[in-house]
């Protein structure tokens, strides 16, 4: 690319050198996506990546050249050009599963529009297994070599998409935004039919990365009983917890002994890789999900069910997808109303962590993301004392139960 047609990426990279061969892969990503050195003179990784933060500084054979590398990327006004028969490297701005599902659906559309384009993805991180569902792409999980970088005609920084800078307080429909900005039509919506005569597989995935979006255990237990009433002995119900969040055991206990001891209900602590999670969801006939990565993963195969939303807007997060129906908390309080847009807990100037409703402050008082972990707070707000908009889900459970019964009956009848 001519220098007049590029500018520097928002993302900052570390350039490092080593003469020793090396291999690296994240523990929750399928082993087949791990990366190896290729004898290049140097390599690049994101300054914020696990590789840079925890591995390179302690590797005796590695020389870190600079932490101030910005790549020459194609400006957004040129994203509408033709990319057919070109080689394009996309810089993935983060590895949150929901956002990466949206980017994956956009890339399906991009490949349909430019079938002879060769695509590489850099910084896919923990979402590498999501992107691996695409055909004929090259995944650079955490680093890229100088030799590999030379193969690409264009580099595109997807953090330049509209709304990305404010994603912590205002969710973005990544697929919809990117399809508009690249001027490519979205692909047809995927759809899964329920196979007649088979045991129904019902998946419940109630936990999110934030207590603002995790479903209360009591709400989940009542929902399990409601689904048992609707499905009877024709269904197997599997509840997927999350072993990485630190509250799994407390959440499991809060579901109650009757759930844990029911032979028709299986509690799974979590999956080792995202690929296993994607496979599980793809084999479900119906799901009940929190506002989390699994809710978005259902889009990949069109799995039906219900998504329960609290602080974030279901309309934005669903985009054009209607495979799961939305149930939105309609909490109204003195300091906030759902959906407020917060995706994570925030902190006040004096370090208190929460949301507007839990701290009884206005939004402008929440000045930053927390700079410390508070495991006790996370456990309490995830299990026994949810934030107001999440707790409100319990006050309206009778209405939700009717909604759940009606939707489940409609979906299974369609089969």
Short mmCIF file of C-alpha atoms in Angstrom, two decimals:
data_model
loop_
_atom_site.label_atom_id
_atom_site.label_comp_id
_atom_site.label_asym_id
_atom_site.label_seq_id
_atom_site.Cartn_x
_atom_site.Cartn_y
_atom_site.Cartn_z
CA UNK A 1 0.00 0.00 0.00
CA UNK A 2 1.20 3.50 -0.74
CA UNK A 3 1.92 5.48 2.41
CA UNK A 4 -0.64 8.13 1.49
CA UNK A 5 -3.37 5.49 1.69
CA UNK A 6 -2.68 4.28 5.22
CA UNK A 7 -2.53 5.51 8.77
CA UNK A 8 -1.29 4.03 12.02
CA UNK A 9 -3.35 1.42 13.85
CA UNK A 10 -4.99 2.27 17.16
CA UNK A 11 -3.61 -0.99 18.51
CA UNK A 12 -0.07 -0.91 19.88
CA UNK A 13 2.26 -3.86 19.34
CA UNK A 14 5.44 -5.28 20.81
CA UNK A 15 8.18 -6.27 18.38
CA UNK A 16 10.41 -9.08 19.65
CA UNK A 17 13.21 -11.25 18.30
CA UNK A 18 14.38 -14.74 19.11
CA UNK A 19 16.63 -17.29 17.47
CA UNK A 20 15.09 -20.14 19.44
CA UNK A 21 12.05 -21.97 18.02
CA UNK A 22 8.90 -21.55 20.10
CA UNK A 23 5.24 -22.53 20.16
CA UNK A 24 2.35 -20.91 22.02
CA UNK A 25 -1.36 -21.54 22.48
CA UNK A 26 -3.99 -20.46 24.99
CA UNK A 27 -5.30 -23.19 27.33
CA UNK A 28 -8.98 -22.65 26.44
CA UNK A 29 -8.42 -22.80 22.67
CA UNK A 30 -8.34 -26.00 20.60
CA UNK A 31 -4.79 -27.31 20.29
CA UNK A 32 -4.90 -27.19 16.50
CA UNK A 33 -4.87 -23.38 16.56
CA UNK A 34 -1.60 -23.06 18.48
CA UNK A 35 1.17 -21.06 16.78
CA UNK A 36 4.81 -21.82 16.00
CA UNK A 37 7.77 -19.64 15.12
CA UNK A 38 8.86 -19.72 11.47
CA UNK A 39 12.41 -18.47 11.54
CA UNK A 40 11.48 -14.84 10.94
CA UNK A 41 13.78 -11.99 11.89
CA UNK A 42 11.12 -10.66 14.30
CA UNK A 43 7.54 -11.10 15.57
CA UNK A 44 4.70 -8.83 16.65
CA UNK A 45 2.21 -9.27 19.49
CA UNK A 46 -0.28 -6.90 21.09
CA UNK A 47 1.21 -4.98 24.03
CA UNK A 48 -1.78 -6.11 26.11
CA UNK A 49 -1.56 -9.79 25.12
CA UNK A 50 -0.85 -12.65 27.51
CA UNK A 51 2.20 -13.50 25.43
CA UNK A 52 3.70 -10.04 26.00
CA UNK A 53 2.70 -9.66 29.63
CA UNK A 54 3.57 -13.05 31.07
CA UNK A 55 5.86 -14.97 28.71
CA UNK A 56 8.23 -12.72 26.78
CA UNK A 57 9.70 -10.74 29.73
CA UNK A 58 10.88 -13.99 31.34
CA UNK A 59 12.09 -15.78 28.20
CA UNK A 60 15.90 -15.73 28.19
CA UNK A 61 16.16 -16.19 24.43
CA UNK A 62 13.82 -13.31 23.59
CA UNK A 63 14.86 -9.73 22.96
CA UNK A 64 12.05 -7.18 23.12
CA UNK A 65 12.80 -4.50 20.54
CA UNK A 66 9.95 -2.04 21.11
CA UNK A 67 6.53 -1.70 22.72
CA UNK A 68 5.61 1.24 20.50
CA UNK A 69 4.86 -0.42 17.16
CA UNK A 70 1.77 0.69 15.22
CA UNK A 71 0.91 -1.00 11.94
CA UNK A 72 -0.01 0.79 8.71
CA UNK A 73 -3.73 0.16 8.30
CA UNK A 74 -6.33 0.98 5.65
CA UNK A 75 -8.45 4.01 6.70
CA UNK A 76 -12.16 3.40 7.17
CA UNK A 77 -13.24 5.53 4.15
CA UNK A 78 -11.50 2.90 1.98
CA UNK A 79 -13.26 -0.10 3.52
CA UNK A 80 -15.86 -0.05 0.72
CA UNK A 81 -13.31 -0.86 -2.00
CA UNK A 82 -13.10 -4.30 -3.68
CA UNK A 83 -10.95 -6.87 -1.88
CA UNK A 84 -11.39 -9.75 -4.31
CA UNK A 85 -8.13 -11.58 -5.06
CA UNK A 86 -6.40 -9.55 -2.33
CA UNK A 87 -4.84 -10.67 0.94
CA UNK A 88 -6.33 -8.90 3.98
CA UNK A 89 -5.20 -9.06 7.60
CA UNK A 90 -7.87 -7.98 10.08
CA UNK A 91 -6.77 -6.77 13.51
CA UNK A 92 -9.28 -8.14 16.04
CA UNK A 93 -9.69 -5.51 18.81
CA UNK A 94 -10.71 -7.86 21.65
CA UNK A 95 -11.65 -11.48 22.30
CA UNK A 96 -15.06 -11.07 24.00
CA UNK A 97 -17.10 -13.95 22.60
CA UNK A 98 -20.22 -11.95 21.76
CA UNK A 99 -18.35 -9.30 19.80
CA UNK A 100 -16.30 -11.97 18.01
CA UNK A 101 -19.44 -13.88 16.98
CA UNK A 102 -20.64 -10.63 15.39
CA UNK A 103 -17.30 -10.23 13.63
CA UNK A 104 -17.47 -13.87 12.48
CA UNK A 105 -20.90 -13.31 10.94
CA UNK A 106 -19.56 -10.19 9.22
CA UNK A 107 -16.60 -12.20 7.88
CA UNK A 108 -19.04 -14.78 6.46
CA UNK A 109 -20.63 -11.89 4.55
CA UNK A 110 -17.23 -10.48 3.55
CA UNK A 111 -16.12 -13.85 2.14
CA UNK A 112 -19.41 -14.23 0.27
CA UNK A 113 -18.85 -10.80 -1.31
CA UNK A 114 -15.15 -11.46 -2.06
CA UNK A 115 -14.82 -15.25 -2.47
CA UNK A 116 -11.26 -15.06 -3.81
CA UNK A 117 -9.94 -12.91 -0.96
CA UNK A 118 -7.41 -14.49 1.40
CA UNK A 119 -8.04 -13.51 5.03
CA UNK A 120 -5.86 -13.49 8.12
CA UNK A 121 -6.99 -12.61 11.65
CA UNK A 122 -4.55 -11.27 14.24
CA UNK A 123 -5.18 -11.25 18.01
CA UNK A 124 -8.12 -13.68 18.05
CA UNK A 125 -7.06 -14.78 21.56
CA UNK A 126 -9.61 -16.81 23.52
CA UNK A 127 -12.15 -16.41 20.70
CA UNK A 128 -9.96 -18.29 18.21
CA UNK A 129 -12.31 -21.28 18.19
CA UNK A 130 -15.18 -18.97 17.17
CA UNK A 131 -13.28 -17.71 14.14
CA UNK A 132 -12.17 -21.25 13.30
CA UNK A 133 -15.74 -21.94 12.13
CA UNK A 134 -14.85 -19.90 9.02
CA UNK A 135 -13.39 -21.67 5.99
CA UNK A 136 -9.99 -20.91 4.44
CA UNK A 137 -8.76 -18.29 6.90
CA UNK A 138 -5.47 -17.98 8.75
CA UNK A 139 -5.67 -17.46 12.49
CA UNK A 140 -2.87 -15.68 14.35
CA UNK A 141 -3.93 -16.25 17.94
CA UNK A 142 -1.47 -13.96 19.70
CA UNK A 143 1.40 -13.07 17.36
CA UNK A 144 2.44 -12.76 13.73
CA UNK A 145 5.88 -13.13 12.20
CA UNK A 146 7.56 -10.59 9.96
CA UNK A 147 7.47 -13.13 7.13
CA UNK A 148 3.72 -13.71 7.50
CA UNK A 149 3.00 -9.98 7.73
CA UNK A 150 4.63 -9.40 4.35
CA UNK A 151 2.09 -11.66 2.64
CA UNK A 152 -0.84 -9.28 3.15
CA UNK A 153 -1.87 -6.51 0.76
CA UNK A 154 -4.01 -4.68 3.31
CA UNK A 155 -4.24 -4.46 7.10
CA UNK A 156 -7.56 -3.36 8.61
CA UNK A 157 -8.01 -2.38 12.26
CA UNK A 158 -11.57 -3.35 13.24
CA UNK A 159 -11.38 -1.17 16.37
CA UNK A 160 -12.08 1.74 13.99
CA UNK A 161 -15.69 0.56 13.59
CA UNK A 162 -18.36 2.99 14.78
CA UNK A 163 -19.11 2.62 18.48
CA UNK A 164 -16.14 0.49 19.47
CA UNK A 165 -14.56 3.13 21.69
CA UNK A 166 -17.68 3.20 23.90
CA UNK A 167 -18.45 -0.52 23.93
CA UNK A 168 -18.02 -0.80 27.72
CA UNK A 169 -21.07 1.42 28.25
CA UNK A 170 -22.97 1.02 24.97
CA UNK A 171 -23.16 -2.41 23.26
CA UNK A 172 -22.45 -2.61 19.53
CA UNK A 173 -24.00 -4.86 16.89
CA UNK A 174 -20.63 -5.74 15.33
CA UNK A 175 -22.09 -7.65 12.39
CA UNK A 176 -24.53 -4.91 11.43
CA UNK A 177 -22.04 -2.06 11.84
CA UNK A 178 -19.28 -3.80 9.85
CA UNK A 179 -21.56 -4.96 7.04
CA UNK A 180 -22.68 -1.34 6.59
CA UNK A 181 -19.16 0.07 6.78
CA UNK A 182 -17.78 -2.44 4.25
CA UNK A 183 -20.96 -2.20 2.14
CA UNK A 184 -21.53 -5.96 2.02
CA UNK A 185 -24.93 -7.66 2.50
CA UNK A 186 -25.28 -10.04 5.47
CA UNK A 187 -25.57 -13.74 4.75
CA UNK A 188 -28.92 -15.53 5.17
CA UNK A 189 -29.85 -16.30 8.76
CA UNK A 190 -28.91 -19.82 9.86
CA UNK A 191 -31.72 -22.03 11.16
CA UNK A 192 -31.81 -25.32 13.05
CA UNK A 193 -34.77 -27.68 12.96
CA UNK A 194 -35.59 -29.93 15.90
CA UNK A 195 -35.22 -33.57 14.85
CA UNK A 196 -38.47 -35.44 15.41
CA UNK A 197 -38.42 -38.52 17.57
CA UNK A 198 -35.19 -37.68 19.35
CA UNK A 199 -34.67 -36.78 23.01
CA UNK A 200 -34.80 -32.99 23.26
CA UNK A 201 -31.55 -31.40 24.40
CA UNK A 202 -32.17 -28.26 26.49
CA UNK A 203 -29.19 -26.14 27.47
CA UNK A 204 -29.22 -23.54 30.24
CA UNK A 205 -26.25 -21.17 30.36
CA UNK A 206 -26.95 -18.67 33.15
CA UNK A 207 -23.52 -17.19 33.93
CA UNK A 208 -21.89 -14.16 32.33
CA UNK A 209 -18.55 -12.45 32.87
CA UNK A 210 -20.26 -9.79 34.98
CA UNK A 211 -22.84 -9.98 37.81
CA UNK A 212 -24.75 -7.31 35.87
CA UNK A 213 -25.70 -10.00 33.38
CA UNK A 214 -25.59 -13.27 35.35
CA UNK A 215 -29.02 -14.77 36.04
CA UNK A 216 -29.99 -15.25 39.72
CA UNK A 217 -29.81 -18.92 40.82
CA UNK A 218 -33.40 -18.77 42.11
CA UNK A 219 -34.58 -17.53 38.70
CA UNK A 220 -32.70 -20.38 37.00
CA UNK A 221 -34.04 -23.04 39.39
CA UNK A 222 -37.62 -21.89 38.77
CA UNK A 223 -36.96 -21.87 35.01
CA UNK A 224 -35.67 -25.45 35.16
CA UNK A 225 -38.88 -26.58 36.84
CA UNK A 226 -40.92 -24.68 34.24
CA UNK A 227 -39.07 -26.39 31.39
CA UNK A 228 -39.51 -29.78 33.06
CA UNK A 229 -43.25 -29.11 33.21
CA UNK A 230 -43.31 -28.23 29.50
CA UNK A 231 -40.99 -30.95 28.19
CA UNK A 232 -41.70 -33.79 30.62
CA UNK A 233 -39.62 -36.93 30.16
CA UNK A 234 -38.88 -36.08 26.52
CA UNK A 235 -36.01 -33.77 27.37
CA UNK A 236 -32.60 -33.74 28.96
CA UNK A 237 -31.73 -30.47 30.70
CA UNK A 238 -28.06 -29.52 31.00
CA UNK A 239 -26.94 -26.52 33.06
CA UNK A 240 -23.53 -25.19 32.05
CA UNK A 241 -21.64 -23.28 34.74
CA UNK A 242 -18.32 -21.48 34.33
CA UNK A 243 -15.27 -22.87 36.09
CA UNK A 244 -13.20 -19.78 35.28
CA UNK A 245 -15.30 -17.20 37.13
CA UNK A 246 -14.58 -18.19 40.73
CA UNK A 247 -18.21 -18.43 41.86
CA UNK A 248 -19.12 -21.80 40.34
CA UNK A 249 -19.43 -23.72 43.60
CA UNK A 250 -21.43 -21.00 45.34
CA UNK A 251 -23.72 -20.70 42.31
CA UNK A 252 -24.20 -24.47 42.13
CA UNK A 253 -25.10 -24.60 45.82
CA UNK A 254 -27.56 -21.72 45.39
CA UNK A 255 -29.45 -23.67 42.69
CA UNK A 256 -30.59 -26.07 45.43
CA UNK A 257 -30.28 -29.74 46.30
CA UNK A 258 -33.35 -30.75 44.29
CA UNK A 259 -31.65 -29.55 41.11
CA UNK A 260 -28.33 -31.21 41.95
CA UNK A 261 -29.97 -34.57 42.75
CA UNK A 262 -32.42 -34.73 39.81
CA UNK A 263 -31.37 -37.54 37.43
CA UNK A 264 -32.85 -35.70 34.46
CA UNK A 265 -30.75 -32.59 35.08
CA UNK A 266 -27.01 -32.48 34.51
CA UNK A 267 -24.79 -29.79 35.99
CA UNK A 268 -21.59 -29.25 34.02
CA UNK A 269 -18.81 -27.19 35.58
CA UNK A 270 -17.74 -25.80 32.21
CA UNK A 271 -15.70 -26.66 29.16
CA UNK A 272 -11.95 -26.70 28.68
CA UNK A 273 -12.14 -24.98 25.29
CA UNK A 274 -14.50 -22.61 23.52
CA UNK A 275 -14.72 -25.21 20.73
CA UNK A 276 -16.39 -27.60 23.20
CA UNK A 277 -18.83 -24.86 24.22
CA UNK A 278 -19.68 -24.12 20.57
CA UNK A 279 -20.23 -27.84 19.93
CA UNK A 280 -22.52 -28.19 22.96
CA UNK A 281 -24.69 -25.23 21.95
CA UNK A 282 -24.81 -26.46 18.36
CA UNK A 283 -26.27 -29.78 19.56
CA UNK A 284 -29.01 -28.15 21.66
CA UNK A 285 -32.60 -28.00 20.49
CA UNK A 286 -33.51 -25.18 22.85
CA UNK A 287 -31.56 -22.89 25.17
CA UNK A 288 -32.10 -20.47 28.02
CA UNK A 289 -29.14 -18.08 28.17
CA UNK A 290 -27.95 -15.02 30.04
CA UNK A 291 -26.65 -11.97 28.19
CA UNK A 292 -23.27 -13.54 27.52
CA UNK A 293 -21.08 -15.18 24.91
CA UNK A 294 -23.29 -18.30 24.61
CA UNK A 295 -26.29 -16.13 23.69
CA UNK A 296 -24.32 -14.91 20.69
CA UNK A 297 -22.93 -18.35 19.86
CA UNK A 298 -26.51 -19.50 19.20
CA UNK A 299 -26.47 -17.18 16.16
CA UNK A 300 -23.85 -19.31 14.41
CA UNK A 301 -26.29 -22.20 13.90
CA UNK A 302 -29.67 -20.57 14.58
CA UNK A 303 -30.38 -22.40 17.85
CA UNK A 304 -33.82 -21.40 19.27
CA UNK A 305 -34.54 -20.36 22.84
CA UNK A 306 -34.76 -17.34 25.13
CA UNK A 307 -32.11 -14.81 26.11
CA UNK A 308 -32.64 -12.92 29.37
CA UNK A 309 -31.28 -9.37 29.43
CA UNK A 310 -30.80 -6.89 32.25
CA UNK A 311 -28.37 -3.95 31.93
CA UNK A 312 -27.79 -4.20 28.17
CA UNK A 313 -30.29 -3.70 25.36
CA UNK A 314 -31.45 -6.91 23.73
CA UNK A 315 -32.38 -5.01 20.56
CA UNK A 316 -28.78 -3.93 19.99
CA UNK A 317 -27.27 -7.26 21.01
CA UNK A 318 -29.64 -9.37 18.90
CA UNK A 319 -29.14 -7.28 15.77
CA UNK A 320 -31.08 -8.98 12.99
CA UNK A 321 -31.08 -12.37 14.75
CA UNK A 322 -34.35 -13.67 16.12
CA UNK A 323 -33.48 -17.32 16.76
CA UNK A 324 -33.63 -16.60 20.50
CA UNK A 325 -36.46 -14.48 21.85
CA UNK A 326 -35.56 -11.64 24.18
CA UNK A 327 -36.80 -11.14 27.72
CA UNK A 328 -35.70 -7.70 28.92
CA UNK A 329 -35.70 -6.56 32.54
CA UNK A 330 -37.90 -3.46 32.78
CA UNK A 331 -36.56 -2.29 36.15
CA UNK A 332 -37.11 1.41 36.95
CA UNK A 333 -35.37 2.99 39.94
CA UNK A 334 -34.38 6.38 41.32
CA UNK A 335 -30.87 6.20 39.83
CA UNK A 336 -31.24 4.04 36.74
CA UNK A 337 -33.54 2.14 34.43
CA UNK A 338 -32.89 -1.03 32.47
CA UNK A 339 -31.32 -1.29 30.01
CA UNK A 340 -28.74 1.27 31.16
CA UNK A 341 -26.00 0.11 28.77
CA UNK A 342 -23.39 -0.96 31.31
CA UNK A 343 -21.74 -4.25 30.37
CA UNK A 344 -19.55 -4.49 33.48
CA UNK A 345 -19.40 -3.18 37.04
CA UNK A 346 -17.80 0.26 37.31
CA UNK A 347 -16.07 2.13 40.13
CA UNK A 348 -16.56 5.52 41.77
CA UNK A 349 -13.68 7.90 42.52
CA UNK A 350 -13.37 6.51 46.04
CA UNK A 351 -13.14 2.92 44.73
CA UNK A 352 -16.64 1.59 45.40
CA UNK A 353 -17.59 -1.04 42.82
CA UNK A 354 -21.07 -1.57 41.43
CA UNK A 355 -23.65 0.01 39.18
CA UNK A 356 -25.92 3.02 39.56
CA UNK A 357 -28.68 1.06 41.25
CA UNK A 358 -26.50 -0.93 43.63
CA UNK A 359 -24.47 2.10 44.75
CA UNK A 360 -27.36 4.61 44.51
CA UNK A 361 -25.35 7.05 42.41
CA UNK A 362 -25.87 8.67 39.03
CA UNK A 363 -24.02 7.36 35.98
CA UNK A 364 -21.54 10.23 35.93
CA UNK A 365 -20.24 9.10 39.36
CA UNK A 366 -19.01 5.81 37.88
CA UNK A 367 -15.74 7.11 36.52
CA UNK A 368 -13.80 3.99 35.50
CA UNK A 369 -13.60 0.21 35.39
CA UNK A 370 -12.42 -1.30 38.71
CA UNK A 371 -8.66 -1.52 39.18
CA UNK A 372 -8.92 -4.32 41.74
CA UNK A 373 -10.74 -7.63 42.06
CA UNK A 374 -13.31 -8.12 44.81
CA UNK A 375 -14.17 -11.86 44.81
CA UNK A 376 -16.58 -11.52 47.74
CA UNK A 377 -18.56 -8.81 45.94
CA UNK A 378 -18.68 -10.85 42.73
CA UNK A 379 -19.93 -13.93 44.59
CA UNK A 380 -22.54 -12.01 46.57
CA UNK A 381 -23.96 -10.15 43.56
CA UNK A 382 -23.91 -13.30 41.42
CA UNK A 383 -25.75 -15.49 43.93
CA UNK A 384 -27.52 -13.92 46.91
CA UNK A 385 -27.78 -10.16 46.34
CA UNK A 386 -28.03 -9.26 42.63
CA UNK A 387 -28.01 -5.68 41.38
CA UNK A 388 -31.52 -4.15 41.13
CA UNK A 389 -32.26 -4.79 37.44
CA UNK A 390 -31.19 -8.44 37.81
CA UNK A 391 -33.12 -8.91 41.06
CA UNK A 392 -36.16 -7.47 39.27
CA UNK A 393 -36.26 -10.58 37.07
CA UNK A 394 -37.50 -12.53 40.10
CA UNK A 395 -40.34 -10.14 40.86
CA UNK A 396 -41.80 -10.78 37.43
CA UNK A 397 -41.12 -14.49 37.19
CA UNK A 398 -44.79 -15.41 36.74
CA UNK A 399 -44.90 -13.37 33.52
CA UNK A 400 -41.59 -14.82 32.39
CA UNK A 401 -42.77 -18.36 33.09
CA UNK A 402 -45.80 -17.85 30.84
CA UNK A 403 -43.50 -16.42 28.15
CA UNK A 404 -41.16 -19.41 28.48
CA UNK A 405 -43.97 -21.98 28.30
CA UNK A 406 -45.46 -20.33 25.21
CA UNK A 407 -42.17 -20.04 23.36
CA UNK A 408 -41.03 -23.58 24.17
CA UNK A 409 -44.36 -25.01 23.04
CA UNK A 410 -44.21 -22.99 19.81
CA UNK A 411 -40.64 -24.07 18.98
CA UNK A 412 -41.20 -27.75 19.71
CA UNK A 413 -44.54 -27.78 17.90
CA UNK A 414 -42.79 -26.40 14.81
CA UNK A 415 -40.65 -29.50 14.82
#
